[in-house]
Short mmCIF file of C-alpha atoms in Angstrom, two decimals:
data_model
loop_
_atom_site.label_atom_id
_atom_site.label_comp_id
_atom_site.label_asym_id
_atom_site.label_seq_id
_atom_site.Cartn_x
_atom_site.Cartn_y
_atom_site.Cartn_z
CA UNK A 1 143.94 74.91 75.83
CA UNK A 2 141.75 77.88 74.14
CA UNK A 3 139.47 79.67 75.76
CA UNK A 4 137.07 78.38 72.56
CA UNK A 5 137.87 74.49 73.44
CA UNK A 6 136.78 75.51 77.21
CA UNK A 7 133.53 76.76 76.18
CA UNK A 8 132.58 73.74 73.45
CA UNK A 9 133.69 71.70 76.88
CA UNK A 10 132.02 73.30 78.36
CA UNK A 11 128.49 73.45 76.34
CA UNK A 12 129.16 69.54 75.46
CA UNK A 13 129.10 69.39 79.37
CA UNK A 14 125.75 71.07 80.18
CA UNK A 15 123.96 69.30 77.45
CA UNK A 16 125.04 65.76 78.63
CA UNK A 17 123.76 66.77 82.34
CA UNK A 18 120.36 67.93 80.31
CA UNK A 19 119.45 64.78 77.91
CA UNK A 20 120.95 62.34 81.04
CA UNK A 21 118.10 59.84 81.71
CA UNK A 22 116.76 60.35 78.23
CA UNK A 23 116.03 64.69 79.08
CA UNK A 24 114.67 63.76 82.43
CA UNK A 25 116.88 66.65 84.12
CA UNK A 26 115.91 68.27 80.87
CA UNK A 27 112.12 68.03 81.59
CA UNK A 28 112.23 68.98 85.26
CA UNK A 29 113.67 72.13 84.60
CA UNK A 30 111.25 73.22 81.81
CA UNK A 31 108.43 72.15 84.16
CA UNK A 32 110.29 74.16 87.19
CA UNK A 33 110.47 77.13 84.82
CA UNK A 34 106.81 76.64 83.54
CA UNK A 35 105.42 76.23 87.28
CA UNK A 36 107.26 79.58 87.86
CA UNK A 37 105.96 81.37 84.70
CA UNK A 38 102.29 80.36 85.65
CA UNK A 39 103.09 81.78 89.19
CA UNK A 40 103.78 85.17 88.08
CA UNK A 41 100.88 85.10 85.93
CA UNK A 42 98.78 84.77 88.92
CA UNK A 43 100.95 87.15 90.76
CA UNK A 44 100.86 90.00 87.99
CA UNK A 45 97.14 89.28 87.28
CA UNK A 46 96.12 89.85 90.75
CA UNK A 47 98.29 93.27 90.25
CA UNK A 48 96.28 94.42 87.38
CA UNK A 49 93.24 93.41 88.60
CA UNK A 50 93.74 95.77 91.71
CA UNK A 51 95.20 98.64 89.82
CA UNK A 52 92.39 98.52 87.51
CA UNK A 53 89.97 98.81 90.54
CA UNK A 54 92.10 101.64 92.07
CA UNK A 55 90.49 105.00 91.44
CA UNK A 56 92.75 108.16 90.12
CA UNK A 57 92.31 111.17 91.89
CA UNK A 58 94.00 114.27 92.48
CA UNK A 59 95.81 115.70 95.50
CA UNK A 60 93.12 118.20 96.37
CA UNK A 61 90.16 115.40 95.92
CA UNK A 62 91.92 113.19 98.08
CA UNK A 63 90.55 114.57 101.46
CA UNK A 64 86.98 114.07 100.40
CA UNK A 65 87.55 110.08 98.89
CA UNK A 66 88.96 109.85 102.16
CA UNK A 67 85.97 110.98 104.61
CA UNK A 68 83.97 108.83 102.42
CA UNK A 69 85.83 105.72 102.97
CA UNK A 70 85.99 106.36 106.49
CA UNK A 71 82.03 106.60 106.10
CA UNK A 72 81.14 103.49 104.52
CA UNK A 73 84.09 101.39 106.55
CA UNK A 74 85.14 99.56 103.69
CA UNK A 75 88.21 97.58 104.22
CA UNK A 76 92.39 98.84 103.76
CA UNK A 77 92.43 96.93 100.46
CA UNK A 78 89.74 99.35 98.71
CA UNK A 79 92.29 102.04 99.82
CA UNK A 80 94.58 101.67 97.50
CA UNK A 81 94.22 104.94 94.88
CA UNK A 82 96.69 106.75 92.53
CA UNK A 83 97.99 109.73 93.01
CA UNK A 84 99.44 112.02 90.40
CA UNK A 85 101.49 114.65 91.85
CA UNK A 86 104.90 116.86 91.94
CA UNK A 87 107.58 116.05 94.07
CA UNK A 88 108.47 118.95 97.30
CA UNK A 89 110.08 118.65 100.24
CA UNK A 90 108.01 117.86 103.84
CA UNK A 91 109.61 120.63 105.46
CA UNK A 92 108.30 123.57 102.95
CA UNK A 93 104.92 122.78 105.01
CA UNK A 94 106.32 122.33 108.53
CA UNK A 95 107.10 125.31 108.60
CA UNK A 96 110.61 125.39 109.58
CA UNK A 97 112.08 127.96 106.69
CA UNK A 98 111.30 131.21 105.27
CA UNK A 99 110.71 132.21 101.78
CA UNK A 100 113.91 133.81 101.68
CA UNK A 101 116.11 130.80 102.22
CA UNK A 102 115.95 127.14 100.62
CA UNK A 103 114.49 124.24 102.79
CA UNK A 104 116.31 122.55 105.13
CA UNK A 105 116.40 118.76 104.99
CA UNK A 106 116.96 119.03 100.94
CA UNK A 107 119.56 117.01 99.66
CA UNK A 108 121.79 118.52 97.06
CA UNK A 109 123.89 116.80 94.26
CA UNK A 110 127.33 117.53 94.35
CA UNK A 111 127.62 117.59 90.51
CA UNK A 112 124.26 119.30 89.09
CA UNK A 113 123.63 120.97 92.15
CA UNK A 114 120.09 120.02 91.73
CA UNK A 115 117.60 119.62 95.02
CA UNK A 116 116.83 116.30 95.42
CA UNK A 117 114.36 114.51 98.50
CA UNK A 118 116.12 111.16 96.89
CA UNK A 119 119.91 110.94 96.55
CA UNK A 120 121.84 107.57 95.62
CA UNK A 121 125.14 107.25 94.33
CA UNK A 122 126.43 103.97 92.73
CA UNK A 123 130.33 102.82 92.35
CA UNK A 124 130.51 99.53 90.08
CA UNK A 125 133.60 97.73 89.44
CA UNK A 126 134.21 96.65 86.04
CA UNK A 127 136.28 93.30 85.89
CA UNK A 128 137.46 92.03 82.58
CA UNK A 129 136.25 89.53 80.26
CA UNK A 130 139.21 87.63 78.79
CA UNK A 131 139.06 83.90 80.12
CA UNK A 132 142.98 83.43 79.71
CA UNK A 133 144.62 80.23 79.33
CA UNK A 134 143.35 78.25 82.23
CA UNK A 135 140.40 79.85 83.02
CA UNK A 136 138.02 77.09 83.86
CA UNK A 137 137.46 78.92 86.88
CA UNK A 138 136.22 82.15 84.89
CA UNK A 139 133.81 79.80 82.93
CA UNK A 140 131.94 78.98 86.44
CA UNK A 141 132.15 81.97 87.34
CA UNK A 142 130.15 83.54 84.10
CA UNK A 143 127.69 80.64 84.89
CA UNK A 144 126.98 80.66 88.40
CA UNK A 145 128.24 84.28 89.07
CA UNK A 146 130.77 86.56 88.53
CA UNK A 147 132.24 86.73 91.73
CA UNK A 148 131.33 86.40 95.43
CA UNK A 149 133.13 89.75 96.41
CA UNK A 150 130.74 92.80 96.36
CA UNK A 151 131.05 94.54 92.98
CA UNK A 152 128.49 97.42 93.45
CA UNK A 153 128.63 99.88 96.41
CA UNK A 154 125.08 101.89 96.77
CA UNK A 155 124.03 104.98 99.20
CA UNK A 156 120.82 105.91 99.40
CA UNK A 157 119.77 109.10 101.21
CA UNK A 158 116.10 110.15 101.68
CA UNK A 159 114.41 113.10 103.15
CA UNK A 160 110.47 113.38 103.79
CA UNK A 161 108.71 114.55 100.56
CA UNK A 162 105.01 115.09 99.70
CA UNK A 163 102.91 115.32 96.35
CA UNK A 164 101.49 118.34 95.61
CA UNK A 165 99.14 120.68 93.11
CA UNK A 166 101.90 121.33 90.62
CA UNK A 167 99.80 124.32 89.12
CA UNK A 168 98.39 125.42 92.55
CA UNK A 169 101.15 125.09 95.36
CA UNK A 170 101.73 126.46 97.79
CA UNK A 171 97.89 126.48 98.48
CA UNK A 172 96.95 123.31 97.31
CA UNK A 173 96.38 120.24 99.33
CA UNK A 174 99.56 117.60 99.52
CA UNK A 175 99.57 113.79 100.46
CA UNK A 176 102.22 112.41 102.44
CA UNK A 177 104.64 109.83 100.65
CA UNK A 178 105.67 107.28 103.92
CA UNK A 179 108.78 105.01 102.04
CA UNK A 180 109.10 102.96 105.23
CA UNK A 181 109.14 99.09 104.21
CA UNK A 182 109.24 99.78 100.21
CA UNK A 183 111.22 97.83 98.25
CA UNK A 184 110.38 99.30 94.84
CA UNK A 185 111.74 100.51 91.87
CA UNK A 186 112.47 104.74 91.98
CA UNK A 187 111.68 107.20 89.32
CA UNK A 188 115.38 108.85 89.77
CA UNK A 189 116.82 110.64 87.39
CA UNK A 190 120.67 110.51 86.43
CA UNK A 191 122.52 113.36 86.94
CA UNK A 192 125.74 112.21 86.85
CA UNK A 193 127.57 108.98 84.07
CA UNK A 194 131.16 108.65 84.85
CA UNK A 195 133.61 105.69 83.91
CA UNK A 196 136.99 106.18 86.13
CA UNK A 197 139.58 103.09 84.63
CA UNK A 198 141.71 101.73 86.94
CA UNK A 199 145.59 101.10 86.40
CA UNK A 200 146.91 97.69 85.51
CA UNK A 201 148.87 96.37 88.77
CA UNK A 202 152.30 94.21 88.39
CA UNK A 203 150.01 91.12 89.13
CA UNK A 204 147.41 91.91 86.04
CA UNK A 205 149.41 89.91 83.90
CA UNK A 206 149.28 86.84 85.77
CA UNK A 207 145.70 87.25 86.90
CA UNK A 208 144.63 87.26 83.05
CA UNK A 209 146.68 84.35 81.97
CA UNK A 210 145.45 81.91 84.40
CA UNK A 211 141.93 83.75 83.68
CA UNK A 212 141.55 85.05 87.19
CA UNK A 213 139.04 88.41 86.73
CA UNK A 214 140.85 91.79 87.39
CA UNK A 215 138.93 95.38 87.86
CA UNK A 216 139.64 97.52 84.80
CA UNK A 217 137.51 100.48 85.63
CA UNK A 218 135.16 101.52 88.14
CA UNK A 219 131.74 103.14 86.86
CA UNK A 220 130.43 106.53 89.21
CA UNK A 221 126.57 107.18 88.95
CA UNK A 222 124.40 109.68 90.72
CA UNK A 223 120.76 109.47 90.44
CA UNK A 224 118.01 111.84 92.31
CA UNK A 225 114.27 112.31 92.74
CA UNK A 226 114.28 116.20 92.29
CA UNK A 227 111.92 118.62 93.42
CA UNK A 228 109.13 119.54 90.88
CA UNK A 229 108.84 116.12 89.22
CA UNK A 230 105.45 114.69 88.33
CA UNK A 231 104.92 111.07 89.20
CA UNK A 232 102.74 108.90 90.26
CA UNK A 233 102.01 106.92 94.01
CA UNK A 234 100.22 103.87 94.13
CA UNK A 235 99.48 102.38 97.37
CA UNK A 236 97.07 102.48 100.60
CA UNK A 237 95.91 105.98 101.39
CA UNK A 238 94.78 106.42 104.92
CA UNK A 239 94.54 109.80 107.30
CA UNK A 240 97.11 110.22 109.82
CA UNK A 241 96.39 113.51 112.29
CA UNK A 242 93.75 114.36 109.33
CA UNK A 243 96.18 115.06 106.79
CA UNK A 244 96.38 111.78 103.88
CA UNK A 245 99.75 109.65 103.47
CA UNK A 246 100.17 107.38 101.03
CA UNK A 247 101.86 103.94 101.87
CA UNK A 248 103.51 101.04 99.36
CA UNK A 249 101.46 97.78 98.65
CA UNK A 250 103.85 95.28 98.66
CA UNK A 251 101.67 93.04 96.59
CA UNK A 252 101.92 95.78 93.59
CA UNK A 253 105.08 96.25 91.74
CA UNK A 254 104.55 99.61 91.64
CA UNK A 255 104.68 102.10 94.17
CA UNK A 256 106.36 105.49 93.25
CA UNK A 257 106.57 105.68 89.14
CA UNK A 258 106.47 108.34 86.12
CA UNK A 259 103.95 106.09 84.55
CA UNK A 260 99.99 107.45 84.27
CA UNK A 261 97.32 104.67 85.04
CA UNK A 262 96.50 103.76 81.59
CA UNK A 263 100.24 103.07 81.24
CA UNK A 264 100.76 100.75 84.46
CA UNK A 265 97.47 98.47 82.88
CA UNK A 266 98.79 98.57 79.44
CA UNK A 267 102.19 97.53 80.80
CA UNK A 268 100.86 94.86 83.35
CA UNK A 269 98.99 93.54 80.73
CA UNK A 270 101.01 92.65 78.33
CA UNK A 271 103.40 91.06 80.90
CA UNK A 272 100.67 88.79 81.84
CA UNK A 273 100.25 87.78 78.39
CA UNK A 274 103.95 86.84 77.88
CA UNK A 275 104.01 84.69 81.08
CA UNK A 276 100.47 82.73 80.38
CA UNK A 277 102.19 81.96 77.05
CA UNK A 278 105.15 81.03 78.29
CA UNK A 279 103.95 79.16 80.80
CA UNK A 280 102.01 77.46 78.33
CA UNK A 281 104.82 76.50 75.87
CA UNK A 282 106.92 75.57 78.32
CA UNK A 283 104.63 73.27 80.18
CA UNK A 284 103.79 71.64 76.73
CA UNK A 285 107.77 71.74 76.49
CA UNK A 286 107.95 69.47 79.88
CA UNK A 287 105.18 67.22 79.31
CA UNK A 288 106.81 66.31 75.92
CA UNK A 289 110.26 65.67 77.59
CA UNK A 290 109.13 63.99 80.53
CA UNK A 291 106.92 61.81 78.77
CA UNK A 292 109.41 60.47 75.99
CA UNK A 293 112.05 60.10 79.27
CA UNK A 294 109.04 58.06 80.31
CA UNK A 295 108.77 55.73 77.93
CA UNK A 296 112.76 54.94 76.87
CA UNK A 297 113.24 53.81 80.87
CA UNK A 298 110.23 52.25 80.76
CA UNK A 299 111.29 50.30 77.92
CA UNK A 300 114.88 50.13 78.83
CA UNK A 301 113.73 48.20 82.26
CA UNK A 302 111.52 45.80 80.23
CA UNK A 303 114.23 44.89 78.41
CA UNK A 304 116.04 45.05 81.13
CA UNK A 305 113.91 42.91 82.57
CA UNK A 306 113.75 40.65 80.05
CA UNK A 307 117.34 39.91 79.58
CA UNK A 308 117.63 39.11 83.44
CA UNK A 309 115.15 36.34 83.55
CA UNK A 310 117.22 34.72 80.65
CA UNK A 311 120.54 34.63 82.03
CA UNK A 312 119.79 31.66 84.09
CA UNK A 313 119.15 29.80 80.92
CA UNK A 314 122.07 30.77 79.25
CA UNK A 315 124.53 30.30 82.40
CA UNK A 316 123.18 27.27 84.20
CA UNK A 317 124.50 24.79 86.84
CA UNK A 318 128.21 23.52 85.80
CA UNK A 319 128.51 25.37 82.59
CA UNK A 320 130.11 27.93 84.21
CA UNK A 321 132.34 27.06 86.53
CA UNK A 322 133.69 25.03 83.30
CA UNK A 323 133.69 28.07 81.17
CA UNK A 324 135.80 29.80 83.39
CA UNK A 325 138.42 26.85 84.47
CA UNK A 326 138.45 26.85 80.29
CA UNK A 327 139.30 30.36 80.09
CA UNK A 328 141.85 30.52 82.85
CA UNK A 329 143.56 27.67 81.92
CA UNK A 330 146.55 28.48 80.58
CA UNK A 331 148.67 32.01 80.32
CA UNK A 332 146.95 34.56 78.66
CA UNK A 333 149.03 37.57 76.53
CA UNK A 334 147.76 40.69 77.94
CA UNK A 335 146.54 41.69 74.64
CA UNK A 336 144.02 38.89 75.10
CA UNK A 337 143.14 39.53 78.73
CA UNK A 338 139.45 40.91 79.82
CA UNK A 339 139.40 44.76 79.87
CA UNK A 340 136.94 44.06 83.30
CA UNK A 341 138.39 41.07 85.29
CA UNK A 342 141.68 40.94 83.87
CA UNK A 343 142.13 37.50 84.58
CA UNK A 344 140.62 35.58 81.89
CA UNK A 345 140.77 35.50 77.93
CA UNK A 346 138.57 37.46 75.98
CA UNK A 347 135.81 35.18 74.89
CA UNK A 348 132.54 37.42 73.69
CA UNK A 349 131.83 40.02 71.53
CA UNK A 350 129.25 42.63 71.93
CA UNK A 351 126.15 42.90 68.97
CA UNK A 352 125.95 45.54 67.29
CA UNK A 353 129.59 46.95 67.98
CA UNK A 354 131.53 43.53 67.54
CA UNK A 355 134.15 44.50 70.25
CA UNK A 356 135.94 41.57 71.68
CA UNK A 357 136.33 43.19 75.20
CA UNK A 358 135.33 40.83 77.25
CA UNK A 359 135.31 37.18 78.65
CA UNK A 360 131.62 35.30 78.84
CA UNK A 361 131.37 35.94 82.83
CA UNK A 362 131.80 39.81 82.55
CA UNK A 363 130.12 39.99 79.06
CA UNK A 364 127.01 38.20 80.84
CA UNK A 365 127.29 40.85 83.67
CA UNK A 366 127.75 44.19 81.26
CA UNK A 367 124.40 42.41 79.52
CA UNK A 368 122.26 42.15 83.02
CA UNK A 369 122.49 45.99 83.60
CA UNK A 370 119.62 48.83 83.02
CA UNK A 371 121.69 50.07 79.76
CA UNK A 372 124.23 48.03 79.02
CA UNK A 373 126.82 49.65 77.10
CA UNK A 374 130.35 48.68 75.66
CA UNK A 375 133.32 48.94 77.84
CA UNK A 376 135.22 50.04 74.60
CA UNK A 377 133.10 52.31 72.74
CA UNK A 378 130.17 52.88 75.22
CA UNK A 379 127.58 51.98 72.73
CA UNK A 380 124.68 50.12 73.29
CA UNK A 381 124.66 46.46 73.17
CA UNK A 382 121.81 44.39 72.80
CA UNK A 383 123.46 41.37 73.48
CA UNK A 384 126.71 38.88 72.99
CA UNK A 385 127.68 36.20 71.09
CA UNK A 386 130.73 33.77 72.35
CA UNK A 387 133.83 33.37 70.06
CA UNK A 388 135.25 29.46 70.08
CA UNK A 389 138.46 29.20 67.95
CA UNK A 390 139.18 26.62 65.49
#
């Protein structure tokens, strides 16, 4: 079978599990996904309400907003202040080298040779994309996840770095960045973009035919926060031993970042503005669904309903036993027989369809369920009508 028949099988799969009970399932995940988008709304608003609040100062007036804080004992949360500053390393203000040599406790890259107070290097394996002849198991895979082996490999060094005067170091002021606990996204810079491919084995073959993935390459990356670099810190600034460290919010999505102020609202912004309105269209989205799902059970157990408080009146008392000692009686040709039961001679035929499937007993019992459908064609019947023959 093609790997084009596996995907239509597929698609035709996912969209029967989506419309089943009339786009119930269909309607419960739009309202999951809108109850999500209007919780990151809330989430991101809160963000840009607070970052709009937060005052941008420099590293040198930092000291001062800091006495003043102290002074007025306002709580940690009116703390939180950007700093704009340039990258150096902790230890050019401990005091532990001399002009004459470079600092200690500075990271170097081993292919720009740059100084660095961040230092990760990435390995990704790069498997292949051909699905092969039986891969069903590659389709689930693409869906639900690649793989469950680890396919990226990531080491992170750090050193202790400040924020200083750019224009005025060494005899500025400088604020302490403390990364404990932050989970944010880095400024770093990529200094080094290399894809390594990987030779095909003696099994490759039969990995890609019965679509099992395979590593063709394996992608190097080296990315640092170098010294001199002018970002931003946004987070709660307290005093520690009288000298000011900056800490990460973790209720902010930003922490260290080369955007300004007026760039972290404008970009907060008009995130919030694409989750309201998605929130929005996909909540109208659910109600829709859900509704109409609603309404065609509803309707489906009236009739439902219905039907099952007039089968007594159509199969009362003796009638039946002597339908069925009628439709026994005798040998039946197998072409004849009851595609349900097996036992008896087909006797009713299903409206609209007009399949003769079925003998009266099981045609009755196909009619009393929530959705009765065909045994033949699985359409939907609204009733039966009995054959006699001449």
């Amino acid at each position: 079978m093609s790997s084009r028949s596996h995907e239509q099988a597929l698609a035709a799969l996912l969209s029967q599990l989506a419309l089943s009970f009339d786009g119930a399932i269909l309607g419960a995940a739009l309202a999951y996904a809108a109850v999500r988008s209007i919780l990151n709304y809330a989430a991101n608003s809160k963000s840009l309400a607070k970052i709009r609040k937060s005052p941008t100062v420099s590293v040198s007036d930092l000291r001062s907003l800091l006495q003043n804080h102290d002074q007025d004992h306002q709580d940690q949360e009116h703390n939180i202040v950007i700093v704009r500053g340039h990258v150096e390393a902790k230890s050019a203000v401990d005091g532990t080298w001399k002009k004459s040599s470079r600092p200690p406790n500075v990271l170097l890259s081993h292919e720009s040779a740059d100084k660095a107070v961040i230092l990760q290097r990435t390995q990704t394996c790069i498997y292949n994309e051909w699905k092969g002849f039986l891969g069903w198991t590659s389709e689930l895979r693409a869906l639900f996840g690649r793989s469950l082996k680890e396919q990226e490999t990531t080491l992170l060094r750090t050193v202790p770095f400040i924020l200083v005067e750019g224009g005025q170091w060494p005899q500025s002021d400088y604020v302490i960045v403390n990364m404990d606990g932050s989970r944010h996204p880095l400024p770093l810079t990529t200094v080094y973009h290399q894809l390594q491919p990987i030779v095909a084995s003696r099994y490759t073959f039969i990995q890609a035919l019965f679509g099992h993935e395979y590593p063709v390459g394996v992608l190097h990356e080296e990315k640092i926060l170098p010294l001199g670099k002018c970002i931003s810190a946004v987070g709660f600034c307290n005093s520690k031993n009288g000298i000011p460290e900056i800490k990460s919010c973790k209720d902010l999505p930003y922490f260290l970042a080369d955007m300004t102020k007026d760039q972290m609202v404008a970009d907060l912004a008009f995130k919030a503005k694409i989750l309201l309105w998605s929130g929005i269209v996909l909540g109208s989205l659910s109600i829709g669904v859900l509704g109409f799902a609603v309404m065609r059970n509803w309707n489906k157990w009236k009739a439902w309903r219905q039907r099952h408080s007039q089968q007594p009146s159509r199969v009362s008392g003796g009638d039946v036993s002597q339908i069925d000692e009628d439709e026994e009686a005798g040998d039946v040709p197998d072409g004849q027989l009851c595609v349900i039961c097996l036992m008896r001679r087909r006797r009713s035929a299903f409206i609209p369809c007009g399949h003769l499937a079925c003998c009266h007993s099981c045609a009755i019992s196909v009619e009393s369920e929530v959705s009765p459908k065909c045994p033949l064609c699985r359409q939907a019947i609204r009733n039966s009508i009995r054959i006699f023959e001449s």
